[in-house]
CSV table of C-alpha atoms in Angstrom, one decimal:
chain,number,residue,atom,x,y,z
A,268,UNK,CA,19.2,19.5,-61.3
A,269,UNK,CA,22.0,17.2,-60.2
A,270,UNK,CA,21.2,15.2,-57.1
A,271,UNK,CA,24.1,14.9,-54.8
A,272,UNK,CA,25.2,11.6,-53.6
A,273,UNK,CA,28.3,10.5,-51.6
A,274,UNK,CA,30.0,7.2,-52.4
A,275,UNK,CA,32.4,6.2,-49.7
A,276,UNK,CA,35.2,4.1,-51.1
A,277,UNK,CA,37.5,3.6,-48.2
A,278,UNK,CA,36.8,3.2,-44.5
A,279,UNK,CA,38.3,1.5,-41.5
A,280,UNK,CA,36.1,-1.5,-42.1
A,281,UNK,CA,36.7,-1.6,-45.8
A,282,UNK,CA,40.0,-0.4,-47.1
A,283,UNK,CA,40.4,1.3,-50.5
A,284,UNK,CA,41.3,-1.7,-52.6
A,285,UNK,CA,40.5,-2.8,-56.2
A,286,UNK,CA,37.1,-4.0,-55.2
A,287,UNK,CA,36.1,-0.7,-53.6
A,288,UNK,CA,37.5,1.2,-56.6
A,289,UNK,CA,35.5,-1.0,-58.9
A,290,UNK,CA,32.3,-0.4,-56.9
A,291,UNK,CA,33.0,3.4,-57.1
A,292,UNK,CA,33.6,3.3,-60.8
A,293,UNK,CA,30.3,1.5,-61.4
A,294,UNK,CA,28.5,4.1,-59.2
A,295,UNK,CA,30.1,6.9,-61.2
A,296,UNK,CA,29.1,5.3,-64.6
A,297,UNK,CA,25.5,4.9,-63.3
A,298,UNK,CA,25.3,8.5,-62.2
A,299,UNK,CA,26.9,9.8,-65.4
A,300,UNK,CA,24.3,8.0,-67.4
A,301,UNK,CA,21.5,9.4,-65.3
A,302,UNK,CA,22.8,13.0,-65.6
A,303,UNK,CA,24.6,13.0,-69.0
A,304,UNK,CA,22.3,15.6,-70.6
A,305,UNK,CA,22.7,18.0,-67.8
A,306,UNK,CA,26.4,17.6,-67.7
A,307,UNK,CA,26.6,18.1,-71.4
A,308,UNK,CA,24.8,21.4,-71.0
A,309,UNK,CA,27.4,22.5,-68.5
A,310,UNK,CA,29.9,22.3,-71.3
A,311,UNK,CA,32.9,23.2,-69.1
A,312,UNK,CA,36.2,22.1,-70.7
A,313,UNK,CA,38.1,22.4,-72.9
A,314,UNK,CA,36.0,23.3,-75.9
A,315,UNK,CA,32.4,24.5,-76.0
A,316,UNK,CA,31.1,21.5,-77.9
A,317,UNK,CA,28.4,20.2,-75.5
A,318,UNK,CA,30.0,16.7,-75.0
A,319,UNK,CA,31.5,17.0,-71.5
A,320,UNK,CA,29.2,14.4,-70.1
A,321,UNK,CA,29.7,12.0,-73.0
A,322,UNK,CA,33.5,12.3,-72.7
A,323,UNK,CA,33.3,11.7,-68.9
A,324,UNK,CA,31.1,8.6,-69.5
A,325,UNK,CA,33.5,7.2,-72.2
A,326,UNK,CA,36.4,7.7,-69.8
A,327,UNK,CA,34.8,6.0,-66.9
A,328,UNK,CA,33.4,3.1,-69.0
A,329,UNK,CA,37.0,2.4,-70.1
A,330,UNK,CA,38.0,2.1,-66.5
A,331,UNK,CA,35.0,-0.1,-65.6
A,332,UNK,CA,35.7,-2.5,-68.4
A,333,UNK,CA,39.4,-2.9,-67.4
A,334,UNK,CA,38.4,-3.3,-63.7
A,335,UNK,CA,35.8,-5.9,-64.5
A,336,UNK,CA,38.3,-7.9,-66.7
A,337,UNK,CA,40.4,-8.4,-63.6
A,338,UNK,CA,37.7,-8.6,-61.0
A,339,UNK,CA,38.9,-11.9,-59.5
A,340,UNK,CA,42.5,-10.9,-59.4
A,341,UNK,CA,44.3,-10.8,-56.0
A,342,UNK,CA,46.8,-8.1,-57.2
A,343,UNK,CA,45.1,-4.9,-55.9
A,344,UNK,CA,47.9,-2.5,-56.7
A,345,UNK,CA,48.1,-3.9,-60.3
A,346,UNK,CA,44.4,-3.7,-60.7
A,347,UNK,CA,44.4,0.0,-59.6
A,348,UNK,CA,47.3,0.7,-62.0
A,349,UNK,CA,45.3,-1.0,-64.8
A,350,UNK,CA,42.2,1.2,-64.0
A,351,UNK,CA,44.4,4.3,-64.0
A,352,UNK,CA,45.9,3.4,-67.4
A,353,UNK,CA,42.4,2.7,-68.7
A,354,UNK,CA,41.2,6.1,-67.5
A,355,UNK,CA,44.1,7.8,-69.3
A,356,UNK,CA,43.5,5.7,-72.5
A,357,UNK,CA,39.7,6.2,-72.4
A,358,UNK,CA,39.9,10.0,-71.9
A,359,UNK,CA,38.4,11.9,-74.8
């Protein structure tokens, strides 16, 4: 059974910036790895081929790689745009 966890990525003390987005993406990848078999069994969309979790993991890993490549950048908006583009490119 999936354990529920809440990851807060933007607060008054910590704005939603590229660093927070990167932390969130790493948390998502960790949780996907932990629950990939269960997610695969859900087999929700778009085809019944039991790879929903694998596809989600590949998509999020693409975003994490891109975010980590630019981790020391000061251009938050550009970093977020890169992560969004990587999510789209990594979607399977």
